[in-house]
Amino acid sequence: MQKIFAILAVLLLAGCSTTENTHTDSQCIGQMTTEEAYGHLNPERFTIQVLALTEERQADVRNYINHIQGQQPIWVNWKKSQSGRWYAVIYGDFETKEEAKSVIDRLPEAVRQQGPFIRSFAEVQNDKQTDVFRLR
């Protein structure tokens, strides 16, 4: 039951609708598995993990997402680990590490202060124990 409330909280905090089937690029695309979210992406490409928060700080997710401009996709991964429940926000689909690094350099200071780092989609695809929400 807590998981359901946590999922709904993330969707609501991100401004997503859980009832609409159609969407624009700025609306929630919805819940999916790791395979559904990332399986079609080239594992040699890169993304940026901009934030990782414990469940207790889930309200901060919306704040950080609102700071990130542009049309690149944003995903929120929810997972349970030995230390509790976590939300990891990843951003973008970049061809090279250099491209991702230049995007990090242009992120707002509030986002850069959280220590964003580059991950390959191969790494993201290997993390099978997550529920994923694509927000745009």
Short mmCIF file of C-alpha atoms in Angstrom, two decimals:
data_model
loop_
_atom_site.label_atom_id
_atom_site.label_comp_id
_atom_site.label_asym_id
_atom_site.label_seq_id
_atom_site.Cartn_x
_atom_site.Cartn_y
_atom_site.Cartn_z
CA MET A 1 0.00 0.00 0.00
CA GLN A 2 2.86 2.40 0.79
CA LYS A 3 4.27 1.78 -2.67
CA ILE A 4 1.00 2.80 -4.31
CA PHE A 5 0.87 6.02 -2.29
CA ALA A 6 4.50 6.76 -3.11
CA ILE A 7 3.87 6.23 -6.83
CA LEU A 8 0.82 8.48 -6.80
CA ALA A 9 2.72 11.11 -4.82
CA VAL A 10 5.50 11.23 -7.43
CA LEU A 11 2.97 11.50 -10.26
CA LEU A 12 1.05 14.28 -8.55
CA LEU A 13 4.19 16.13 -7.53
CA ALA A 14 5.43 16.01 -11.08
CA GLY A 15 2.14 17.35 -12.41
CA CYS A 16 1.20 14.12 -14.17
CA SER A 17 -2.24 12.81 -14.85
CA THR A 18 -2.96 9.17 -14.15
CA THR A 19 -6.18 9.15 -16.17
CA GLU A 20 -5.33 10.60 -19.58
CA ASN A 21 -4.21 8.28 -22.36
CA THR A 22 -3.07 11.05 -24.68
CA HIS A 23 -0.23 13.36 -23.85
CA THR A 24 2.03 16.10 -25.06
CA ASP A 25 5.75 16.24 -24.48
CA SER A 26 5.20 18.11 -21.20
CA GLN A 27 2.72 15.61 -19.72
CA CYS A 28 3.39 12.42 -17.85
CA ILE A 29 3.92 9.44 -20.07
CA GLY A 30 3.37 7.10 -17.16
CA GLN A 31 4.56 4.11 -15.20
CA MET A 32 6.58 1.36 -16.82
CA THR A 33 9.19 -1.27 -16.14
CA THR A 34 12.89 -0.68 -16.67
CA GLU A 35 12.68 -2.71 -19.89
CA GLU A 36 9.72 -0.68 -21.19
CA ALA A 37 11.39 2.62 -20.31
CA TYR A 38 14.93 1.97 -21.47
CA GLY A 39 14.99 -1.31 -23.41
CA HIS A 40 14.67 0.41 -26.79
CA LEU A 41 17.44 2.93 -26.08
CA ASN A 42 20.97 2.44 -27.38
CA PRO A 43 23.06 1.14 -24.43
CA GLU A 44 26.07 3.02 -25.81
CA ARG A 45 24.34 6.39 -25.28
CA PHE A 46 24.33 8.40 -22.05
CA THR A 47 22.03 10.08 -19.57
CA ILE A 48 22.52 12.28 -16.51
CA GLN A 49 21.41 11.29 -13.03
CA VAL A 50 20.50 14.68 -11.63
CA LEU A 51 19.10 13.66 -8.28
CA ALA A 52 18.70 10.78 -5.86
CA LEU A 53 16.38 11.20 -2.89
CA THR A 54 15.03 9.08 -0.11
CA GLU A 55 11.29 8.58 0.06
CA GLU A 56 11.08 11.10 2.88
CA ARG A 57 12.25 13.83 0.47
CA GLN A 58 10.00 12.91 -2.46
CA ALA A 59 8.44 16.39 -2.45
CA ASP A 60 11.81 17.72 -3.64
CA VAL A 61 11.46 15.81 -6.93
CA ARG A 62 9.07 18.35 -8.45
CA ASN A 63 11.28 21.24 -7.41
CA TYR A 64 14.27 19.85 -9.27
CA ILE A 65 12.31 18.77 -12.32
CA ASN A 66 10.89 22.29 -12.63
CA HIS A 67 14.46 23.65 -12.84
CA ILE A 68 15.31 21.50 -15.86
CA GLN A 69 14.30 23.17 -19.10
CA GLY A 70 14.19 21.76 -22.62
CA GLN A 71 12.59 18.83 -24.36
CA GLN A 72 14.90 16.01 -23.27
CA PRO A 73 13.10 13.16 -21.48
CA ILE A 74 13.05 12.93 -17.70
CA TRP A 75 12.56 9.66 -15.86
CA VAL A 76 12.01 9.03 -12.15
CA ASN A 77 13.17 5.61 -11.00
CA TRP A 78 11.71 4.32 -7.76
CA LYS A 79 13.53 1.47 -6.10
CA LYS A 80 13.86 -0.25 -2.78
CA SER A 81 17.36 -0.84 -1.47
CA GLN A 82 18.83 -2.07 1.78
CA SER A 83 18.81 1.48 3.13
CA GLY A 84 15.18 2.21 2.20
CA ARG A 85 13.23 3.56 -0.75
CA TRP A 86 14.88 5.89 -3.24
CA TYR A 87 13.92 8.12 -6.14
CA ALA A 88 16.54 8.71 -8.82
CA VAL A 89 15.84 11.33 -11.45
CA ILE A 90 17.63 10.89 -14.76
CA TYR A 91 17.59 13.34 -17.61
CA GLY A 92 18.26 13.20 -21.32
CA ASP A 93 19.50 10.90 -24.03
CA PHE A 94 22.94 11.95 -25.25
CA GLU A 95 25.19 10.46 -27.93
CA THR A 96 28.47 11.07 -26.09
CA LYS A 97 29.77 11.67 -22.58
CA GLU A 98 31.07 15.03 -23.78
CA GLU A 99 27.59 16.10 -24.86
CA ALA A 100 26.18 15.06 -21.48
CA LYS A 101 29.00 16.90 -19.67
CA SER A 102 28.25 20.11 -21.57
CA VAL A 103 24.58 19.81 -20.56
CA ILE A 104 25.59 19.37 -16.89
CA ASP A 105 27.63 22.57 -17.16
CA ARG A 106 24.51 24.45 -18.32
CA LEU A 107 22.09 23.08 -15.71
CA PRO A 108 20.80 25.56 -13.13
CA GLU A 109 22.99 25.95 -10.04
CA ALA A 110 20.32 24.37 -7.80
CA VAL A 111 20.54 21.19 -9.88
CA ARG A 112 24.35 21.21 -10.21
CA GLN A 113 24.67 21.50 -6.42
CA GLN A 114 23.19 18.01 -6.12
CA GLY A 115 26.16 16.52 -7.98
CA PRO A 116 24.68 15.25 -11.25
CA PHE A 117 26.71 12.57 -12.96
CA ILE A 118 26.77 10.73 -16.27
CA ARG A 119 25.49 7.17 -16.64
CA SER A 120 25.39 4.97 -19.71
CA PHE A 121 22.04 3.52 -20.72
CA ALA A 122 23.73 0.11 -20.40
CA GLU A 123 24.02 0.80 -16.64
CA VAL A 124 20.44 2.03 -16.42
CA GLN A 125 19.13 -0.97 -18.34
CA ASN A 126 20.89 -3.34 -15.96
CA ASP A 127 19.01 -1.94 -12.95
CA LYS A 128 16.01 -4.27 -13.15
CA GLN A 129 14.56 -3.60 -9.69
CA THR A 130 12.91 -0.26 -10.39
CA ASP A 131 9.54 1.19 -11.25
CA VAL A 132 10.02 3.93 -13.81
CA PHE A 133 7.93 7.02 -14.55
CA ARG A 134 8.69 8.94 -17.69
CA LEU A 135 7.65 12.52 -17.08
CA ARG A 136 8.42 13.96 -20.50
#
